[in-house]
Coordinates of C-alpha atoms and ligand atoms in Angstrom, one line a residue:
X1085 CA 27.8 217.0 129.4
X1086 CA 24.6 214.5 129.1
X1087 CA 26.8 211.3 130.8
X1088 CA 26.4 208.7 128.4
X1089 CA 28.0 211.3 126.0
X1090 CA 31.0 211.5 128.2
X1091 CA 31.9 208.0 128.7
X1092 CA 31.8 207.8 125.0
X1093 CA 34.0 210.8 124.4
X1094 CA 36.5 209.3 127.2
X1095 CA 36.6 206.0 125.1
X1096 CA 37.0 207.9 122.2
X1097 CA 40.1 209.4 123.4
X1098 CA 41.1 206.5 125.0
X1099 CA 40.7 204.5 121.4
X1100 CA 43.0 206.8 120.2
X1101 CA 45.7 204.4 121.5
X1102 CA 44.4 201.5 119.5
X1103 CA 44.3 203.4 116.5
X1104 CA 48.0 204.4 116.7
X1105 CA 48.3 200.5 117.6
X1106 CA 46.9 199.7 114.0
X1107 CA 48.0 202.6 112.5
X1108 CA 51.8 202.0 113.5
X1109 CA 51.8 198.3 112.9
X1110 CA 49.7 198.0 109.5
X1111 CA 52.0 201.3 108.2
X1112 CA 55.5 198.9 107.6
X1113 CA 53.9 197.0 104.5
X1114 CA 53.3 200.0 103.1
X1115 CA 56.2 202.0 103.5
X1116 CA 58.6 199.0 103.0
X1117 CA 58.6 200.1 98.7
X1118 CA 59.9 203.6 99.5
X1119 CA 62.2 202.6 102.4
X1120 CA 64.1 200.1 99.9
X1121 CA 64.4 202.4 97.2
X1122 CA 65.9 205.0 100.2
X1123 CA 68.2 202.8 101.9
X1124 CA 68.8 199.8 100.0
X1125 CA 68.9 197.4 103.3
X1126 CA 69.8 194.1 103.1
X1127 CA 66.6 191.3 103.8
X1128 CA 68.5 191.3 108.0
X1129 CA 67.9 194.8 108.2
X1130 CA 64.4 194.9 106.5
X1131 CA 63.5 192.3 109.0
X1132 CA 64.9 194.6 111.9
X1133 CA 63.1 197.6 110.4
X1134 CA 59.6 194.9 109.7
X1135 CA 59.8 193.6 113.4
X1136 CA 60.9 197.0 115.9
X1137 CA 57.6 197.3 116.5
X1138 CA 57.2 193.6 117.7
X1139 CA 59.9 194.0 120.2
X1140 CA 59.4 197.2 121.4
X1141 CA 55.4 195.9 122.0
X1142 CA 57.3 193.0 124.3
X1143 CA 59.4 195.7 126.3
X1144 CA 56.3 197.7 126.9
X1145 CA 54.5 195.7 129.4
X1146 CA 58.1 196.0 131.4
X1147 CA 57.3 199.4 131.9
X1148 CA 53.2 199.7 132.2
X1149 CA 53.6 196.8 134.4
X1150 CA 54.5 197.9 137.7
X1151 CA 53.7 201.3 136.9
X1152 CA 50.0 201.1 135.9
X1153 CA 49.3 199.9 139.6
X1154 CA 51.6 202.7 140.9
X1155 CA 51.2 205.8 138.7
X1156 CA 47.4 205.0 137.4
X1157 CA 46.1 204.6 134.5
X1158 CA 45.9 208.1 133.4
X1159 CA 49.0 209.3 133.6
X1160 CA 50.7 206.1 132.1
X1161 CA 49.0 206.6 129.0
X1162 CA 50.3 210.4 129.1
X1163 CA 53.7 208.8 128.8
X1164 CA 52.6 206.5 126.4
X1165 CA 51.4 209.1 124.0
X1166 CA 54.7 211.3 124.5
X1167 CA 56.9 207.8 123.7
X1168 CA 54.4 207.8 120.6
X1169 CA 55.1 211.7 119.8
X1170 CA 59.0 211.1 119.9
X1171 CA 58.9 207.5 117.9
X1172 CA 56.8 209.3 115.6
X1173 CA 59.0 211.8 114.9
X1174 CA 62.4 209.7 115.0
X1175 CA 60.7 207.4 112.5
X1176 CA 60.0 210.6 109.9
X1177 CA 63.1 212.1 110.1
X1178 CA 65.3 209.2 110.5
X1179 CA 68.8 209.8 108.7
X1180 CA 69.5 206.5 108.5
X1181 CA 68.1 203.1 109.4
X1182 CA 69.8 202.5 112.4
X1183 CA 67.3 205.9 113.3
X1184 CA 64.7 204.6 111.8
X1185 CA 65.0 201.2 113.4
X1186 CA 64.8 203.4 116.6
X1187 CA 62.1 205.2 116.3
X1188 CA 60.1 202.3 115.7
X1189 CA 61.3 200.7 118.9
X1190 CA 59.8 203.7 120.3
X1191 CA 56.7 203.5 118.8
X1192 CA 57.2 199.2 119.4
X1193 CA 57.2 200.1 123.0
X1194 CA 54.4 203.2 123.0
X1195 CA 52.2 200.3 121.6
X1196 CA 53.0 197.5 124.4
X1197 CA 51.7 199.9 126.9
X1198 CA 48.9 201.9 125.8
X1199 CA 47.9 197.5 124.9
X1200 CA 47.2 196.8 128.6
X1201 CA 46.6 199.9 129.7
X1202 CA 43.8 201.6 127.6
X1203 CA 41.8 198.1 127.1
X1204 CA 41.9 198.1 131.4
X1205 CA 41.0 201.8 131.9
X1206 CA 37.6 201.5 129.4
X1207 CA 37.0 198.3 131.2
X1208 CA 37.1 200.3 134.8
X1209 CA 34.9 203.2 133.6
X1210 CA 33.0 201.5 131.8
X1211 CA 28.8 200.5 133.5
X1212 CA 28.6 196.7 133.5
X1213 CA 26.3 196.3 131.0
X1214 CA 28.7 198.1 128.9
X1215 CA 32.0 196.9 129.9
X1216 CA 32.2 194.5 126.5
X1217 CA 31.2 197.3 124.0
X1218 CA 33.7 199.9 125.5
X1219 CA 36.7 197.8 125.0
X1220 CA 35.3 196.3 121.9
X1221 CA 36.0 200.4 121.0
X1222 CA 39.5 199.8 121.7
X1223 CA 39.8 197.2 119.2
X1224 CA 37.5 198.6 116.4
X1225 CA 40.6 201.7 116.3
X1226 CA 43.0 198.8 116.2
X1227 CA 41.7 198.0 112.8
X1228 CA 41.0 201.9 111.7
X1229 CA 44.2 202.4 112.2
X1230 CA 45.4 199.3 109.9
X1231 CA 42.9 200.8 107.6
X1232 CA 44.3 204.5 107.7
X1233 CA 47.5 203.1 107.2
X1234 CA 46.6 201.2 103.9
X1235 CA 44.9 204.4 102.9
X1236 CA 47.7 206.7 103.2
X1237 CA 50.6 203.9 102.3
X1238 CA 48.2 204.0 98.8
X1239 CA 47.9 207.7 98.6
X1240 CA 51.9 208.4 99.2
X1241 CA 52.9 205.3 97.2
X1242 CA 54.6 207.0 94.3
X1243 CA 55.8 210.0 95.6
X1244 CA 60.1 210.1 96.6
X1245 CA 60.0 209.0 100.4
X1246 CA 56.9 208.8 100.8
X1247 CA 57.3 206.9 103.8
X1248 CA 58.1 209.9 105.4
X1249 CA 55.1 211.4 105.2
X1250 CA 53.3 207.9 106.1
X1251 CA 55.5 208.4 109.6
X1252 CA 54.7 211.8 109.7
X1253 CA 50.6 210.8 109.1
X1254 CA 51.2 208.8 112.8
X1255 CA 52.6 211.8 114.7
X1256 CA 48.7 213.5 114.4
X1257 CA 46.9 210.7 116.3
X1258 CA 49.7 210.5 118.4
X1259 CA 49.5 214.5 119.8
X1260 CA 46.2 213.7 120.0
X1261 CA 46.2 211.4 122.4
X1262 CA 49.0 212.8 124.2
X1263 CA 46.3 216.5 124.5
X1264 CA 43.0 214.1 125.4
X1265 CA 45.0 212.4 128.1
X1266 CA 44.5 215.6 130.0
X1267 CA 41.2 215.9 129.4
X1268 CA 39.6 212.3 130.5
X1269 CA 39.6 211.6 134.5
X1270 CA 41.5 208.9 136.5
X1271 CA 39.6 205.5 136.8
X1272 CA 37.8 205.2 139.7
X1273 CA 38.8 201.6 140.7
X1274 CA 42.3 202.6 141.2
X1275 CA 41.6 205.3 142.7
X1276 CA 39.8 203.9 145.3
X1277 CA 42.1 200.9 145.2
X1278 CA 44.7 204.2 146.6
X1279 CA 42.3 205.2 149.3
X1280 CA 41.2 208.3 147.1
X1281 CA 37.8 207.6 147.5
X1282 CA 36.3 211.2 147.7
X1283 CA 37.7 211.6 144.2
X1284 CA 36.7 208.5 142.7
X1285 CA 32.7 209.1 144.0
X1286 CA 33.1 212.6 141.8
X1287 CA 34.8 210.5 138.8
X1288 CA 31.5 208.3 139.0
X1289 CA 28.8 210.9 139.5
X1290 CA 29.6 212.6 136.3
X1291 CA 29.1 208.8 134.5
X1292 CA 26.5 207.1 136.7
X1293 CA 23.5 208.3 138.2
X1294 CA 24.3 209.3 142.3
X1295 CA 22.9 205.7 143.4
X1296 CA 24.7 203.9 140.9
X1297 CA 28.1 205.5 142.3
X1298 CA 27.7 204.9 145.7
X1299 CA 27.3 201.6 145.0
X1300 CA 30.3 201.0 143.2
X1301 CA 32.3 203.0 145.6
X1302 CA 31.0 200.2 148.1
X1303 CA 31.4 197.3 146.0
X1304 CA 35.3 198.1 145.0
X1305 CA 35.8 198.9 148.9
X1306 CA 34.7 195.5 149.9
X1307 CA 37.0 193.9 147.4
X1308 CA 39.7 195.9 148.5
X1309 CA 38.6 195.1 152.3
X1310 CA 38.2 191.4 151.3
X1311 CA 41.7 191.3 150.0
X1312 CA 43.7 193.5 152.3
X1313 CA 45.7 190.5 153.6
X1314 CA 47.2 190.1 149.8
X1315 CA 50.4 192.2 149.2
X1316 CA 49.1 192.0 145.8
X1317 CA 52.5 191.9 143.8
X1318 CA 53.9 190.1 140.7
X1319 CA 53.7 186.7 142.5
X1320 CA 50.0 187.1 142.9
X1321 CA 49.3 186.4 139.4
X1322 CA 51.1 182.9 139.5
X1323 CA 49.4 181.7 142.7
X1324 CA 47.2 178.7 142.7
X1325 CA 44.0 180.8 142.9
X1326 CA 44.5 182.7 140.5
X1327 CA 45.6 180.0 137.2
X1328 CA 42.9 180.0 135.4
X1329 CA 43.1 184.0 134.6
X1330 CA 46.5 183.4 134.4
X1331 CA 45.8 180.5 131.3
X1332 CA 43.2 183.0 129.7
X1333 CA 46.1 185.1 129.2
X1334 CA 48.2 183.2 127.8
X1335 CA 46.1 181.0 125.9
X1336 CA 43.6 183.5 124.8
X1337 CA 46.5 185.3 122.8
X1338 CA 48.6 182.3 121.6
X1339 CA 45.2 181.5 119.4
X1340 CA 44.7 185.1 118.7
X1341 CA 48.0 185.4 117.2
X1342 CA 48.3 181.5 115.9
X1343 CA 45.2 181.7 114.0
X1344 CA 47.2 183.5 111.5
X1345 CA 45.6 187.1 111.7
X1346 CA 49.0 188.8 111.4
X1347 CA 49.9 186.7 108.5
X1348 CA 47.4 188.3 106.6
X1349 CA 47.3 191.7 108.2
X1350 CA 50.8 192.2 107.7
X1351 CA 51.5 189.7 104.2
X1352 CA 48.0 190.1 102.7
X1353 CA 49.3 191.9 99.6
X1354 CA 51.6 188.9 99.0
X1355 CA 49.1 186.2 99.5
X1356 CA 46.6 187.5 97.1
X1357 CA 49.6 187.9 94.6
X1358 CA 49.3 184.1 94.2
X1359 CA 46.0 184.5 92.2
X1360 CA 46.2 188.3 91.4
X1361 CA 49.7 188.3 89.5
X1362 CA 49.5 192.4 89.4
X1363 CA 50.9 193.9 92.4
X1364 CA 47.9 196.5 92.1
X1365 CA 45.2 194.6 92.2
X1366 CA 46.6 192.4 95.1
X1367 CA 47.2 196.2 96.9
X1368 CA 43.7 197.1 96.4
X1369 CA 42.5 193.9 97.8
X1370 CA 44.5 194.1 100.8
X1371 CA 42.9 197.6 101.5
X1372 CA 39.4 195.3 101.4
X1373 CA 40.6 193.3 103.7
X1374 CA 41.0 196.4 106.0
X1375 CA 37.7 197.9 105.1
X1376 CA 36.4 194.4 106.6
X1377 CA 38.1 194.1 108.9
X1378 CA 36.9 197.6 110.4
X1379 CA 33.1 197.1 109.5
X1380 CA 33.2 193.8 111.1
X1381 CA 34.6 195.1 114.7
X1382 CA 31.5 197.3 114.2
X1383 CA 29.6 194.9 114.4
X1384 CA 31.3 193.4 117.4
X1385 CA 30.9 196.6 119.3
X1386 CA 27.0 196.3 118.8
X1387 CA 26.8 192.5 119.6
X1388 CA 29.4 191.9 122.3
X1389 CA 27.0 192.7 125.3
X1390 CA 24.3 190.8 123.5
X1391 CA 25.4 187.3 123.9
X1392 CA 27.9 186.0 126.1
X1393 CA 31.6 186.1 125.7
X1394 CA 32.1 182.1 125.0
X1395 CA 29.5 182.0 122.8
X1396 CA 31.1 184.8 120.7
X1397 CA 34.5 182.3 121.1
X1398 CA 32.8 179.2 119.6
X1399 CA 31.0 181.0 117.2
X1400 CA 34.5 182.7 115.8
X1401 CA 36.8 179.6 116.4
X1402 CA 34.2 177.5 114.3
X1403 CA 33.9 180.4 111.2
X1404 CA 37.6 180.7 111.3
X1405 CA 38.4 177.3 110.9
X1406 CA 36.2 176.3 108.5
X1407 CA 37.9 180.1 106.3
X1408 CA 41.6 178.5 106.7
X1409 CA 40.7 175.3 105.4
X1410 CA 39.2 176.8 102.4
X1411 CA 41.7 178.9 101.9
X1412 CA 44.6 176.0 102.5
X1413 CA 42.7 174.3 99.7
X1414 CA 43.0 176.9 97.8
X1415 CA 46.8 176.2 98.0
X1416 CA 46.4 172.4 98.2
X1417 CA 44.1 171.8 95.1
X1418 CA 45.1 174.5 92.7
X1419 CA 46.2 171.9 89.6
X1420 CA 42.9 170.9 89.5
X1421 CA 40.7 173.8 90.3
X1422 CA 40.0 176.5 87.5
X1423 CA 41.6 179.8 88.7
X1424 CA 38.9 181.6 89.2
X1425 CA 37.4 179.1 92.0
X1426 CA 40.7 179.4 93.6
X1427 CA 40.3 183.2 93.6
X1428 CA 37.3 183.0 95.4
X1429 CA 38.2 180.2 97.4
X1430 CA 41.5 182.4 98.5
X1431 CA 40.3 185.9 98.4
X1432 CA 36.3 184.8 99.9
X1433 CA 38.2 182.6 102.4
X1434 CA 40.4 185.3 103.7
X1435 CA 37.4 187.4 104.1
X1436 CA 35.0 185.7 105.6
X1437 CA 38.1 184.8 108.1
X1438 CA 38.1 188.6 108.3
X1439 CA 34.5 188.7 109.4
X1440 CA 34.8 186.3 112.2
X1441 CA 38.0 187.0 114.0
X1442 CA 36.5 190.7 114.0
X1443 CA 33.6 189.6 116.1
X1444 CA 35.0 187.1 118.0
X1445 CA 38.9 186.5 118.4
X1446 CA 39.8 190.4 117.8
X1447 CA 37.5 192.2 120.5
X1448 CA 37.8 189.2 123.3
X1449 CA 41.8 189.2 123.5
X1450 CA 41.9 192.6 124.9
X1451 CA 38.5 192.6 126.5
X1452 CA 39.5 189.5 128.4
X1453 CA 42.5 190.8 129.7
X1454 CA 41.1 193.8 131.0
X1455 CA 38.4 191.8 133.1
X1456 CA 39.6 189.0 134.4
X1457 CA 41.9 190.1 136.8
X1458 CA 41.9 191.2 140.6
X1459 CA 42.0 194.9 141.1
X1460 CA 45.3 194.5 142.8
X1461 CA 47.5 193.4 140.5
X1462 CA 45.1 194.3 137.4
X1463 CA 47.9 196.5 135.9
X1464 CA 50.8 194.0 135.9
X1465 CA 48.5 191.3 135.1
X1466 CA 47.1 192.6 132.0
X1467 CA 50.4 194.1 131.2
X1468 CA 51.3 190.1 131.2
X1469 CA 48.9 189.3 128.6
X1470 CA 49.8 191.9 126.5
X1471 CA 53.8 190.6 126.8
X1472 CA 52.6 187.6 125.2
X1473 CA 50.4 188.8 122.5
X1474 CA 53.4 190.9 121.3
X1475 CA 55.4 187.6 121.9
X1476 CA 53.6 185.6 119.6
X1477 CA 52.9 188.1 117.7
X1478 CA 56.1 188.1 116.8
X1479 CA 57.0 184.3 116.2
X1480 CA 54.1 184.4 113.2
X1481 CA 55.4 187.3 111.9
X1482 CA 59.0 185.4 111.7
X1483 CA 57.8 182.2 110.7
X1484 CA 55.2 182.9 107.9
X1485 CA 57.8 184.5 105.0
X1486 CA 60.3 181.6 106.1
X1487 CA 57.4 179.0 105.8
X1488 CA 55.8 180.4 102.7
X1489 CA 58.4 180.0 100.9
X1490 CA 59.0 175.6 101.8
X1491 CA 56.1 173.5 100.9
X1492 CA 54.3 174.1 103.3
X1493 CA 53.4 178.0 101.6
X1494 CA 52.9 176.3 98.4
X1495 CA 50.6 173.6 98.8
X1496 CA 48.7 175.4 101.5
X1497 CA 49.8 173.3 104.4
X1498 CA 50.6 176.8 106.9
X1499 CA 46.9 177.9 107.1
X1500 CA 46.0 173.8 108.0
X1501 CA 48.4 174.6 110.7
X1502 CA 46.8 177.5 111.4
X1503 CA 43.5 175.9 111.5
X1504 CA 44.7 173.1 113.9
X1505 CA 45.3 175.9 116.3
X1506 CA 42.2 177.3 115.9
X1507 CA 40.7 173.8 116.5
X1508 CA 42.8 173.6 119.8
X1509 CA 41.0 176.9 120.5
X1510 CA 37.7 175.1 121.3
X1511 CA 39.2 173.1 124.0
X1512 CA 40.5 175.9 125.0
X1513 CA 37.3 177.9 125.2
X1514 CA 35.0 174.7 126.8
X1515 CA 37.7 174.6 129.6
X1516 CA 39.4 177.1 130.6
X1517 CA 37.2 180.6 129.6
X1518 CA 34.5 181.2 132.2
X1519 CA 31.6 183.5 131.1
X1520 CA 32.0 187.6 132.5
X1521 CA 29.2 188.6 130.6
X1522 CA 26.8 190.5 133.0
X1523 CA 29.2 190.3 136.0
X1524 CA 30.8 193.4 137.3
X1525 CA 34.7 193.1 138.0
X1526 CA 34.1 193.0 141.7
X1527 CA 31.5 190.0 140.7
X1528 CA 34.6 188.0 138.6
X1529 CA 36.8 189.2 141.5
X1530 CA 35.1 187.2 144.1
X1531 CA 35.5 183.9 142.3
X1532 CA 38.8 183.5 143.1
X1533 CA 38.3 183.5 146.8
Ligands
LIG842 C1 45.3 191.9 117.3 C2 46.3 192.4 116.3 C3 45.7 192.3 114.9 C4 44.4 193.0 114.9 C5 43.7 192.9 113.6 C6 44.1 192.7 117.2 O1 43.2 192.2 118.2 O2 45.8 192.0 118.6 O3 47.5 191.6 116.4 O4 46.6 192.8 114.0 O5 43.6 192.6 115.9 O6 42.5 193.6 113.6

């Protein structure tokens, strides 16, 4: 196979992850109508059956941490997709809530891993000069998969549990993946980080040009030699040397997740209510939104090697923030604009917001994680930053219903919040994110010695 074609068929399968990552996040809103009318749960239990996913995403860095490092990347994601197979199924057939609210802890925790660990296995294979548009891949299924999931919440919308069949819709991409697992190879970087260099150098010739592989083989050696008096464990990652990466991860997802993305992702449909009183037309905008979304991390995939990562940052931190304070006016001055400049003001706003965290914020979560770290700890470190996506992923799925419904929801005051964060995010971006544009991993590596 011509090698450019197989890296992207590798990624492809790869991807698959993310899509079940969209696919198995976005599919709740839809299925919430059919689940009610099936099980009648009380607003506890719908936020139990709402937020599984979240906490299973924060227990599945527990397990792809120490075992990325230790089994590879290859064969975590094989258990990843078998978690996915079972959730899937659990979730379909459930009897009862207290089933269903299990299967989507398996499906919670299928996503925390294949989170770290896909993003980190296209960033190994991946060429250098490719490195940002392979992972950008990763997130471009996260959003088909929110997509998909709007598409087939709207097609089984009226029929009697449909949310079954929604479930049942995950289980395909889920087999999938667990089937293309066998079919992609190991990623060279850990395995020579396990002494399996013979193996690695015929991982490499099938992708790169015979040259090209030796000389990667030689660069990761050196790093490996350079580093041999590390024990590389958990305690690495919280050494002096290494704080910076360590802040990335953190910070890089707090203003993900605290620019408000999930608040629309996942309460779109109720947000537009406010200025599109019939449910359906609300419903049809949110499937814009994913439609967006998806076009927009298109667009990322083509630009992200183009112009460095920070200037990406700035670019989406600015666009954002200026889209949440137009859309928090919307809120703020709705006595005395006419309704349909607060529909565009709302629906534009969330949009164009759309448009920029696609190409900036979306893509350079996951693509930051998967870089920055040393090849030693690589697994639990990115593992670390996925933990805290879910994390906070969770807190803005919490507090946006209990906030939209105090003042702060009416007179728009939760996306100037947002926006504040957003602000913050420049700091963040001027001092603590160091450009890995251009730079192989052994390149970013070797600043930290
Ligand atoms: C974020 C998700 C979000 C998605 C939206 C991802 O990068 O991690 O939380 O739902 O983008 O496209």
């Amino acid at each position: 196979m011509n090698k450019n074609l197989l890296l992207y068929f590798i990624a492809a399968v790869a991807a698959t992850g993310g899509l079940l990552f969209g696919f198995d996040t976005g599919v709740i809103n839809v299925a919430l109508p059919s689940l009610r009318e099936r099980f009648h749960p009380s607003p506890e239990m719908e936020g139990f059956i709402v937020s599984a996913v979240l906490f299973g995403g924060m227990a599945g860095p527990f397990i792809s941490g120490p075992l990325t490092d230790v089994l590879g990347r290859k064969k975590i994601n094989i258990v990843a997709s078998l978690v996915f197979v079972v959730g899937s199924i659990i979730a379909a057939i459930a009897p009862s809530v207290t089933f269903l609210i299990i299967g989507r802890l398996f499906l919670g925790l299928a996503i925390g891993i294949v989170a770290s660990t896909v993003p980190l296995y296209l960033a190994e294979i991946a060429p250098t000069n490719q490195r940002g548009r392979l992972v950008t891949f990763f997130q471009f299924a996260i959003t088909l998969g929110i997509l998909l999931s709007y598409v087939v919440g709207y097609f089984f919308a009226d029929q009697v549990d449909g949310w079954r069949s929604m479930f049942w819709a995950g289980f395909i991409p889920a087999v999938a993946l667990l089937i293309g697992m066998f079919f992609v190879p190991e990623s060279p970087r850990w395995l020579i980080g396990k002494g399996r260099d013979a193996e690695a150098l015929e991982v490499l010739n099938r992708l790169r040009e015979p040259e090209q592989a030796l000389l990667e083989v030689a660069q990761t050696k050196q790093i490996i030699e350079d580093e041999k008096h590390n024990k590389g464990d958990w305690r690495m990652l919280f050494s002096k040397r290494l704080r910076i990466p360590l802040f990335i991860g953190i910070g890089i997802f707090f203003i993900q997740q605290f620019s408000g993305i999930n608040a629309i992702i996942y309460f779109s449909t109720d947000i537009f209510k406010n200025v599109f009183p019939d449910g359906g037309t609300a419903a049809l905008a949110t499937v814009g939104v994913g439609i967006i979304n998806a076009l927009s991390t298109f667009v990322a995939i083509l630009i992200l090697d183009k112009f460095g990562r920070k200037q990406i940052l700035y670019t989406g931190l600015i666009g954002t923030a200026i889209c949440l304070a137009t859309v928090g006016l919307a809120f703020y001055l709705k006595d005395s604009l006419s309704p349909e400049i607060q529909k565009i003001m709302l629906v534009g706003g969330v949009y164009v917001y759309i448009i920029f965290f696609a190409i900036s914020l979306g893509p350079l979560g996951w693509l930051l994680i998967s870089e920055i770290y040393p090849l030693k700890i690589r697994g639990f470190a990115s593992s670390m930053g996925s933990f805290n996506h879910w994390l906070f992923d969770a807190g803005v799925a919490y507090s946006f219903p209990i906030l939209a419904a105090t003042s702060l929801g009416t007179n728009g005051g939760i996306f100037g919040i947002y926006m504040m964060v957003v602000l913050l995010g420049l700091l963040f971006a001027k001092y603590i994110v160091f450009e890995t544009k251009g730079m192989s991993l052994e390149e970013i590596e070797k600043r930290y010695n």
